[in-house]
PDB file of C-alpha atoms and ligand atoms in Angstrom:
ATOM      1  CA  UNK A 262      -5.422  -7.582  10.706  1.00 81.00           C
ATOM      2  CA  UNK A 263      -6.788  -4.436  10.007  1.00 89.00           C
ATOM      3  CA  UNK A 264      -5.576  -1.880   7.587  1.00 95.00           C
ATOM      4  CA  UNK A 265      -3.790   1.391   8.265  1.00 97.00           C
ATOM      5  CA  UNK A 266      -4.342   4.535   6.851  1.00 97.00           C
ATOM      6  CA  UNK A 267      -1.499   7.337   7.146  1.00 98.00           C
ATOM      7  CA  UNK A 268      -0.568  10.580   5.828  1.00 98.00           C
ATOM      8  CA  UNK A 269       2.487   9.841   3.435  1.00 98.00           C
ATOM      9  CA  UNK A 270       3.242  12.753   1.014  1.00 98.00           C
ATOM     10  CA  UNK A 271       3.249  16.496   1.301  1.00 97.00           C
ATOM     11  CA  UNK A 272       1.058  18.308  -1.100  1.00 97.00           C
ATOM     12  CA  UNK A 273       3.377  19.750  -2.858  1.00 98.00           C
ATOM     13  CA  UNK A 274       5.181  15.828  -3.554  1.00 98.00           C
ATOM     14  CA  UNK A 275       1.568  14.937  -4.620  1.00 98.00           C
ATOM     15  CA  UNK A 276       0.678  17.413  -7.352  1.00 97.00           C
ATOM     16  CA  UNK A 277       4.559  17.153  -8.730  1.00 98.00           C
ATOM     17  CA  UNK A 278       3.887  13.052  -9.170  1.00 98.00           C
ATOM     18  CA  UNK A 279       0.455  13.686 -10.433  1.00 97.00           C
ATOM     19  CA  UNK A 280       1.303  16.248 -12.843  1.00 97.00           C
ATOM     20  CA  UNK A 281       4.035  13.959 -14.314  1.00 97.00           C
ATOM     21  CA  UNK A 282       2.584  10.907 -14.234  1.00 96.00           C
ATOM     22  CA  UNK A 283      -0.805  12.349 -15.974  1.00 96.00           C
ATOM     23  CA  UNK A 284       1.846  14.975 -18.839  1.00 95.00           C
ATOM     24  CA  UNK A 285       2.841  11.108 -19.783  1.00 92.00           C
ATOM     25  CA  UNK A 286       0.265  10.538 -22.137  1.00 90.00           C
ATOM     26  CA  UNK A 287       1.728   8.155 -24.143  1.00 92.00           C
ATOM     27  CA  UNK A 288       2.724   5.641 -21.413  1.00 93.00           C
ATOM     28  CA  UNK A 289      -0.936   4.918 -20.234  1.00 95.00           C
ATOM     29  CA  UNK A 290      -2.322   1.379 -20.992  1.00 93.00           C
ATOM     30  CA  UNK A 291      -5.111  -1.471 -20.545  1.00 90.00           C
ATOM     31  CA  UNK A 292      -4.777  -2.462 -17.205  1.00 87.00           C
ATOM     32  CA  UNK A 293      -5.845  -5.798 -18.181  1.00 84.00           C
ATOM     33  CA  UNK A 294      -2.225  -6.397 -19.457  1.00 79.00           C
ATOM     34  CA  UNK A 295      -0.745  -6.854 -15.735  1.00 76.00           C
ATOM     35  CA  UNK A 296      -3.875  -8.935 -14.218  1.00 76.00           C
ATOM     36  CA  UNK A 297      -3.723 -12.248 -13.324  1.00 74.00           C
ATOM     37  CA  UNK A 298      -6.343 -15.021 -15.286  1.00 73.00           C
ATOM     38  CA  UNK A 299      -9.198 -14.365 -12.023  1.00 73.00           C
ATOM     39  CA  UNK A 300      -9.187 -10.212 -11.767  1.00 78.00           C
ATOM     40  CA  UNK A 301      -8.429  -9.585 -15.745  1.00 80.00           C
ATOM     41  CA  UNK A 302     -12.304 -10.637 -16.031  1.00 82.00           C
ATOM     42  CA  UNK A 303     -12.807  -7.820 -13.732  1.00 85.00           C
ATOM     43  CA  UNK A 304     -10.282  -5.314 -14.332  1.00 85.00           C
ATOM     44  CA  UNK A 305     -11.314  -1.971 -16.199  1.00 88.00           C
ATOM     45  CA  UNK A 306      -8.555   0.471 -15.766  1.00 89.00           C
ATOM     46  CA  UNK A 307      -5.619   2.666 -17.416  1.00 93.00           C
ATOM     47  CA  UNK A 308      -1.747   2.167 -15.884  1.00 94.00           C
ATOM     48  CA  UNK A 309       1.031   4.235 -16.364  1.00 95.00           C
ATOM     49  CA  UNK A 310       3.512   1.636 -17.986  1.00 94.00           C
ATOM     50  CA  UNK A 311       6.044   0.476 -15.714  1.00 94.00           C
ATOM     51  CA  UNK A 312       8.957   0.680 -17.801  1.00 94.00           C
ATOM     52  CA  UNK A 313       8.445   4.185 -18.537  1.00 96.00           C
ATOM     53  CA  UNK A 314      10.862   6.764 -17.216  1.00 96.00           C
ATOM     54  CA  UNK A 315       8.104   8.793 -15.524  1.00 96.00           C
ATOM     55  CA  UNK A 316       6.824   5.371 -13.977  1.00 97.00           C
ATOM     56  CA  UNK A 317      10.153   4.459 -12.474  1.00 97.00           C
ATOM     57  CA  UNK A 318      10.989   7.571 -11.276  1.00 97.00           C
ATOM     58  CA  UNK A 319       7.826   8.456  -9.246  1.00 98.00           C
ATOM     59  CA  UNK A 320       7.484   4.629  -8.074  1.00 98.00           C
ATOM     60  CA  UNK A 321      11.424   5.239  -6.752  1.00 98.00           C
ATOM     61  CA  UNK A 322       9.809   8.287  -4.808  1.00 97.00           C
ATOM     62  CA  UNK A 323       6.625   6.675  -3.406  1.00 98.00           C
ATOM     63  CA  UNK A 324       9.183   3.550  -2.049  1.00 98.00           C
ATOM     64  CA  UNK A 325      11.573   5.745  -0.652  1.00 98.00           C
ATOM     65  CA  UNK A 326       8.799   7.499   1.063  1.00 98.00           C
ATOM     66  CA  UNK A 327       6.877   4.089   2.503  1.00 98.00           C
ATOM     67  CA  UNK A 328      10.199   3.085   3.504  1.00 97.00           C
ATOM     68  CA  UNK A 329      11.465   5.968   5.934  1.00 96.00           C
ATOM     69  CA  UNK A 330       7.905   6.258   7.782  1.00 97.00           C
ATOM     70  CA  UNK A 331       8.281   4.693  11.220  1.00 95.00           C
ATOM     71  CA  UNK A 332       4.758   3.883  11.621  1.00 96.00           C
ATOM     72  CA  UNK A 333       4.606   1.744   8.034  1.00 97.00           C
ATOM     73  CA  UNK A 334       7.516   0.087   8.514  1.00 97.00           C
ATOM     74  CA  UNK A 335       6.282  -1.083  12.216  1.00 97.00           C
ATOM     75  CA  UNK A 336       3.206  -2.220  10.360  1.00 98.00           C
ATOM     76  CA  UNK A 337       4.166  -4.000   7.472  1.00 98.00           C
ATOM     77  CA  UNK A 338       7.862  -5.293   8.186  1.00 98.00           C
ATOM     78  CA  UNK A 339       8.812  -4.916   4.653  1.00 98.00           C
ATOM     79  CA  UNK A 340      11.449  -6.926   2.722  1.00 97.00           C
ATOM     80  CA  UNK A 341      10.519  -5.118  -0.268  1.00 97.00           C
ATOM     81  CA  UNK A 342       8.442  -3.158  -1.842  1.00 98.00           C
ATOM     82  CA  UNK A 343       7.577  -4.064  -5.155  1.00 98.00           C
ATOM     83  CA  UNK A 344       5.120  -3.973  -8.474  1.00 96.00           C
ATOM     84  CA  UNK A 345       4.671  -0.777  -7.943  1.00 97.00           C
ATOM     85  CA  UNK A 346       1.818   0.982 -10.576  1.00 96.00           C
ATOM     86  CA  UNK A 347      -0.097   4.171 -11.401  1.00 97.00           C
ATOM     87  CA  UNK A 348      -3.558   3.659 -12.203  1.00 96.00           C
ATOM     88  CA  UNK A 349      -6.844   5.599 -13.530  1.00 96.00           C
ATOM     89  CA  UNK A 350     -10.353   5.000 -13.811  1.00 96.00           C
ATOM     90  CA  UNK A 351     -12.242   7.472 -15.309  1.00 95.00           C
ATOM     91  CA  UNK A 352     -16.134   7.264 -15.462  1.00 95.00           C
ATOM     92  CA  UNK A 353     -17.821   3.669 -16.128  1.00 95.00           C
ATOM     93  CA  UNK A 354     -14.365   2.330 -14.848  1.00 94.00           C
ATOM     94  CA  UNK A 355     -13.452   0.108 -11.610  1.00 93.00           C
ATOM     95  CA  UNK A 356     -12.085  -3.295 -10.252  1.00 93.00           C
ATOM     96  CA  UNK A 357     -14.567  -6.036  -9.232  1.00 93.00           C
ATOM     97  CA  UNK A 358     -13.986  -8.142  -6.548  1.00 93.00           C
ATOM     98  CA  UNK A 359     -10.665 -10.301  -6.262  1.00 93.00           C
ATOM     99  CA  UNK A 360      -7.579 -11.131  -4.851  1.00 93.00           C
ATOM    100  CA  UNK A 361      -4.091 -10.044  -5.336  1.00 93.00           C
ATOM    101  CA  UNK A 362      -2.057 -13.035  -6.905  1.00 93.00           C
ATOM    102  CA  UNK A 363      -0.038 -14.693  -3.938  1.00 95.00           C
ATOM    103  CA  UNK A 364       3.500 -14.679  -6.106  1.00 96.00           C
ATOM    104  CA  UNK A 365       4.086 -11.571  -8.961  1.00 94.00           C
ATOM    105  CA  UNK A 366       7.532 -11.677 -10.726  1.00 93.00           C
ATOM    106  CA  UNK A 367       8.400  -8.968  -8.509  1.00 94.00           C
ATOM    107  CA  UNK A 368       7.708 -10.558  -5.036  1.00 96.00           C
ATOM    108  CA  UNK A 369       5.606 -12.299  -2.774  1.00 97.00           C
ATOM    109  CA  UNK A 370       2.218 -10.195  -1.956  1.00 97.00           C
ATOM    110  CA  UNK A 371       2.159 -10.224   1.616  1.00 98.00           C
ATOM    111  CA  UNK A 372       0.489  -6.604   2.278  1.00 98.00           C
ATOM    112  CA  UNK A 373      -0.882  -4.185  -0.249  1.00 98.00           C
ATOM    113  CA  UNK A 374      -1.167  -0.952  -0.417  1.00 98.00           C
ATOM    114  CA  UNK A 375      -3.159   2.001  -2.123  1.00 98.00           C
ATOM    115  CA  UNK A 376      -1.485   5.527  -2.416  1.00 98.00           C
ATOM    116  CA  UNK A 377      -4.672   8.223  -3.392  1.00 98.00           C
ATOM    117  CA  UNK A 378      -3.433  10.825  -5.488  1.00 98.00           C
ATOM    118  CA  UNK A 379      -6.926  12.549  -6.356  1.00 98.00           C
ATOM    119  CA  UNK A 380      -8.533  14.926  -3.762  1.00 97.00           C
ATOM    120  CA  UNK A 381     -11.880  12.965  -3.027  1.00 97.00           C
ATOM    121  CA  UNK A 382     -13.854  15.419  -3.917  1.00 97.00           C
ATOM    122  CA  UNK A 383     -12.799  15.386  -7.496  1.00 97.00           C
ATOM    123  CA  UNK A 384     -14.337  11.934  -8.360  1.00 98.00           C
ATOM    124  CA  UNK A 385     -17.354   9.944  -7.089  1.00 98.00           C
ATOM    125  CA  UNK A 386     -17.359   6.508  -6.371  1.00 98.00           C
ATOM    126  CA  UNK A 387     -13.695   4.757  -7.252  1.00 97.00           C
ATOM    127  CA  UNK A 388     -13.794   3.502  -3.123  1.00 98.00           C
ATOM    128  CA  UNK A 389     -11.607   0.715  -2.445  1.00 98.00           C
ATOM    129  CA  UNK A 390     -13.854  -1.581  -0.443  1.00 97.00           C
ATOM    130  CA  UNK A 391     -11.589  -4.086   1.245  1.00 97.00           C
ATOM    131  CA  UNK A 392     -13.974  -7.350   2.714  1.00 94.00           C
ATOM    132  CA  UNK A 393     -13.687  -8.147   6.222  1.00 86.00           C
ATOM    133  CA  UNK A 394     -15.436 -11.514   7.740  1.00 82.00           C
ATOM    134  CA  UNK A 395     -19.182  -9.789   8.150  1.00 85.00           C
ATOM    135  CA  UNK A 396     -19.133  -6.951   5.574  1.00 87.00           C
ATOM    136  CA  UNK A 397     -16.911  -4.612   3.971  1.00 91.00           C
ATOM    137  CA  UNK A 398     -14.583  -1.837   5.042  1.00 95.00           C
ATOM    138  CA  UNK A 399     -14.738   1.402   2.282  1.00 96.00           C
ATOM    139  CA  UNK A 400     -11.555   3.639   1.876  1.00 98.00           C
ATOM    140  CA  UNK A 401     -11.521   6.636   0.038  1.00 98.00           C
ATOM    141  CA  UNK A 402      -8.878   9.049   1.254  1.00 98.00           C
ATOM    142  CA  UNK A 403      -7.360  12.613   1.236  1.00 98.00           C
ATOM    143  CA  UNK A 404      -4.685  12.699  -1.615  1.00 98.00           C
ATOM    144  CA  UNK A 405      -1.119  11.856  -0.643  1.00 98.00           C
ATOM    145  CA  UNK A 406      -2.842   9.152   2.110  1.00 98.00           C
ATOM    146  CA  UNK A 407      -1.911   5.607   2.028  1.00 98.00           C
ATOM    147  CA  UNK A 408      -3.903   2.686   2.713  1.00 98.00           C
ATOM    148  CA  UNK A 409      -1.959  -0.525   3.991  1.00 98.00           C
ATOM    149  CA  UNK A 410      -3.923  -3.718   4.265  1.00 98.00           C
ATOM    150  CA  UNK A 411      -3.275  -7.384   4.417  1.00 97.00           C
ATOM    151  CA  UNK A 412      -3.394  -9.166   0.552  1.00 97.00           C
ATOM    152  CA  UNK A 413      -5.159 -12.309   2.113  1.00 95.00           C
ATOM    153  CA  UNK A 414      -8.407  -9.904   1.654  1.00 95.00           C
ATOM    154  CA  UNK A 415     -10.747  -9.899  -1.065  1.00 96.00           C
ATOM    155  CA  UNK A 416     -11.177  -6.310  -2.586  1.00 96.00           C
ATOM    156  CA  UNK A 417     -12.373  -4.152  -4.913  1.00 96.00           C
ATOM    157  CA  UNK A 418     -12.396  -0.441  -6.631  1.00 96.00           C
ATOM    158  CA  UNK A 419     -15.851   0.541  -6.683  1.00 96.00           C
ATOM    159  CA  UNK A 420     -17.027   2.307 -10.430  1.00 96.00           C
ATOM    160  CA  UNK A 421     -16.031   5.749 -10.846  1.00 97.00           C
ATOM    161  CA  UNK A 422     -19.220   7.737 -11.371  1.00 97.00           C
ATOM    162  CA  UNK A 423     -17.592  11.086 -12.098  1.00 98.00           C
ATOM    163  CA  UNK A 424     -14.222  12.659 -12.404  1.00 97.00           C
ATOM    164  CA  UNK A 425     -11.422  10.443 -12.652  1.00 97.00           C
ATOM    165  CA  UNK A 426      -9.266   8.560  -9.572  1.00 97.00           C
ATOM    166  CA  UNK A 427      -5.418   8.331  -9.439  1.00 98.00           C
ATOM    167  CA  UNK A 428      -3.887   6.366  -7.414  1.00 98.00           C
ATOM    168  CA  UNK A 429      -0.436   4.479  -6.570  1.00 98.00           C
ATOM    169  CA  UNK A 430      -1.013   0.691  -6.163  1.00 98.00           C
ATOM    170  CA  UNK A 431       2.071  -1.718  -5.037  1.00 98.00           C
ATOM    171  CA  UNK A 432       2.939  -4.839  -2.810  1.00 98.00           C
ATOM    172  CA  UNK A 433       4.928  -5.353   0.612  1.00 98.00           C
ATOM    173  CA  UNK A 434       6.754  -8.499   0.393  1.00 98.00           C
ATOM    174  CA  UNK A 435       7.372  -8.690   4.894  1.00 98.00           C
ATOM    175  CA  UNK A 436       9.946 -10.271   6.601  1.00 98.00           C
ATOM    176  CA  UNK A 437       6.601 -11.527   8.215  1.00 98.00           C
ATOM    177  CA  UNK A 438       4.675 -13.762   5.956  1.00 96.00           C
ATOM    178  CA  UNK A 439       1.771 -14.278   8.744  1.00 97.00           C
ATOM    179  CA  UNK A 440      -0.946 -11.602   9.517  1.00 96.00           C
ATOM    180  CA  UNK A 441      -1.225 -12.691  12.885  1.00 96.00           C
ATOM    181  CA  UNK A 442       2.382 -12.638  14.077  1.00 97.00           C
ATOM    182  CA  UNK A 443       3.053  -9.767  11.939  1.00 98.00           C
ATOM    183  CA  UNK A 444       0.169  -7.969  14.642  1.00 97.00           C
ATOM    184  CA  UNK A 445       1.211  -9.297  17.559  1.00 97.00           C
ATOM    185  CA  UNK A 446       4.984  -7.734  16.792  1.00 98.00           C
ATOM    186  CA  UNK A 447       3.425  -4.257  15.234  1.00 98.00           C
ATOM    187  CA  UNK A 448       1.363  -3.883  19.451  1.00 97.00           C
ATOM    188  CA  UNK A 449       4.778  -4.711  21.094  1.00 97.00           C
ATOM    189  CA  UNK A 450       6.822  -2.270  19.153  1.00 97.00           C
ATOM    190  CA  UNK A 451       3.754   0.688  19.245  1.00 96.00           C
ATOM    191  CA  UNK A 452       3.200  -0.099  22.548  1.00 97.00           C
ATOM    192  CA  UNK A 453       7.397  -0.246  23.255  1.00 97.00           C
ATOM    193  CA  UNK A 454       7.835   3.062  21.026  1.00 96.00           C
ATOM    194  CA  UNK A 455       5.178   4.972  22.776  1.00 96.00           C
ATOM    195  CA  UNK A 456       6.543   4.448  26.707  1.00 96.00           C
ATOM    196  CA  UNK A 457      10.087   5.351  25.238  1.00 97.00           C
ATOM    197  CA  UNK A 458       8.468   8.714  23.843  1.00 96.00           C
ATOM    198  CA  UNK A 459       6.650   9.142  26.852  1.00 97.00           C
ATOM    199  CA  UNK A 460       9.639   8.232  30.130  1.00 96.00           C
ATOM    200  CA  UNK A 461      12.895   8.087  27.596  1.00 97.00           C
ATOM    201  CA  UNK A 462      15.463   5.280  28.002  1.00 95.00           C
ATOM    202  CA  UNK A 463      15.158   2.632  30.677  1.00 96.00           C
ATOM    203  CA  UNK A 464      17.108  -0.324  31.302  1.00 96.00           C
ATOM    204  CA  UNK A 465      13.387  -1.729  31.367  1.00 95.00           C
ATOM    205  CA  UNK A 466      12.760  -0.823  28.277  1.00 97.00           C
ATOM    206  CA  UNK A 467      16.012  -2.143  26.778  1.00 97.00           C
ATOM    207  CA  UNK A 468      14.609  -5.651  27.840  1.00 97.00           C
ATOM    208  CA  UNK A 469      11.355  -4.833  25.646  1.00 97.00           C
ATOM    209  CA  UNK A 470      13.361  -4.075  22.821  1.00 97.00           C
ATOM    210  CA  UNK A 471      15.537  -7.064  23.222  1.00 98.00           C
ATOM    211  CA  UNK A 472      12.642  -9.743  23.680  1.00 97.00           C
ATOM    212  CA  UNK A 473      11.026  -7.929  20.391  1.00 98.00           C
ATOM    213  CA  UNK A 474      13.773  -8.049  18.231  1.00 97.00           C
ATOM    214  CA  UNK A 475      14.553 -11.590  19.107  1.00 98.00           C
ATOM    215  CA  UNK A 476      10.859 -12.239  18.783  1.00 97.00           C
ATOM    216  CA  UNK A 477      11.233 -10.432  14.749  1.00 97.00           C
ATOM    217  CA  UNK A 478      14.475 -12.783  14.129  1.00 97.00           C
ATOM    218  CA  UNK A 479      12.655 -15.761  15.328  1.00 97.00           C
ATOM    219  CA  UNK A 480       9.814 -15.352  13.453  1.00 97.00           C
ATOM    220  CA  UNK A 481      11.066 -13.835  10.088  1.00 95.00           C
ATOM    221  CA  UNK A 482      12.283 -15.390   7.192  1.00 89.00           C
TER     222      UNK A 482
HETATM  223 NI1   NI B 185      -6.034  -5.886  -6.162  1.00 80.87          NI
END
């Protein structure tokens, strides 16, 4: 499964969130305190404490956000969307390689996703390079963009060489558990959504629809 990339906030949403997670000073920690044994070895990064009030109530904005786009729900399927964190790396900082622990007291990992919240050109380096079977795939996107990929992969945030990189890191926990139904249901609802914008209702259509949804019951848990 490949990952998606999508426009998800306004500019305006971005610069309020990063101006109040960044005017928390007090609430930023080791990120090491939230890895799991593997990636705490390779973790070097800040995050916003979760149980701060500034953390909950920009994490409540970025869910209800993922949650009302079309397009990333017909991706990921979600259940729920959980472990939501704010994280910096300023220069000499990163994320080696690893994977996402399968089960977090929040929720299963089935998808995860990266929000950016610094314009590109205000860091260098800080890519997230997610591996794919041959080589890897390097994201590094316009702030306010998300990033949805499957948390089977092996990743990594590449060192920050200048500036500093914000982001929004959480988990999809998808009625789906399996990448590869989860993408044959995502082509038959794109390719069921697009016909209906294109000719409107049919009776055709309705059929699609029907076989899909009973598909999404069969298959989900
Ligand atoms: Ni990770």
């Amino acid at each position: 499964m490949d990952p998606l990339t999508h426009p998800l906030l306004d500019e305006a949403t971005v610069r309020q969130i990063r101006e109040a997670v960044l005017a928390d000073e007090t609430s930023w920690q080791d990120g090491r305190k939230s890895a799991g044994y593997q990636a705490a070895k390779v973790k070097n990064n800040l995050q916003l404490d979760r149980k701060s009030k500034t953390a909950k109530q920009a994490s409540q904005q970025v869910i209800e956000r993922l949650e009302s786009d079309p397009l990333i729900k017909s991706f990921s399927l979600p259940r729920q969307i959980h472990g939501v964190m704010f994280s910096r790396a300023g220069i000499g900082q990163g994320y080696g390689m690893h994977v996402d622990n399968a089960y977090m007291s929040s929720g299963r990992s089935d998808l995860s996703f990266t929000l950016f919240l610094s314009e590109p050109e205000s860091y260098e380096g800080g890519s997230l390079c997610i591996q794919t079977v041959q080589d890897s795939k390097h994201v590094k996107l316009p702030a306010g963009h998300v990033v949805v990929y499957p948390s089977t992969s092996l990743h990594a945030v590449e060192t920050v060489t200048a500036g500093e990189r914000l982001v929004c890191v959480g988990w999809i926990q998808s009625h789906i558990c399996s990448n590869e139904d989860r993408t044959i249901l995502f082509g038959l609802n794109a390719g069921a959504r697009a016909l209906l914008a294109e000719h409107g209702r049919s009776s055709e259509l309705d059929l699609i629809f029907q076989a899909y949804t009973n598909l999404l019951r069969r298959l989900g848990d």
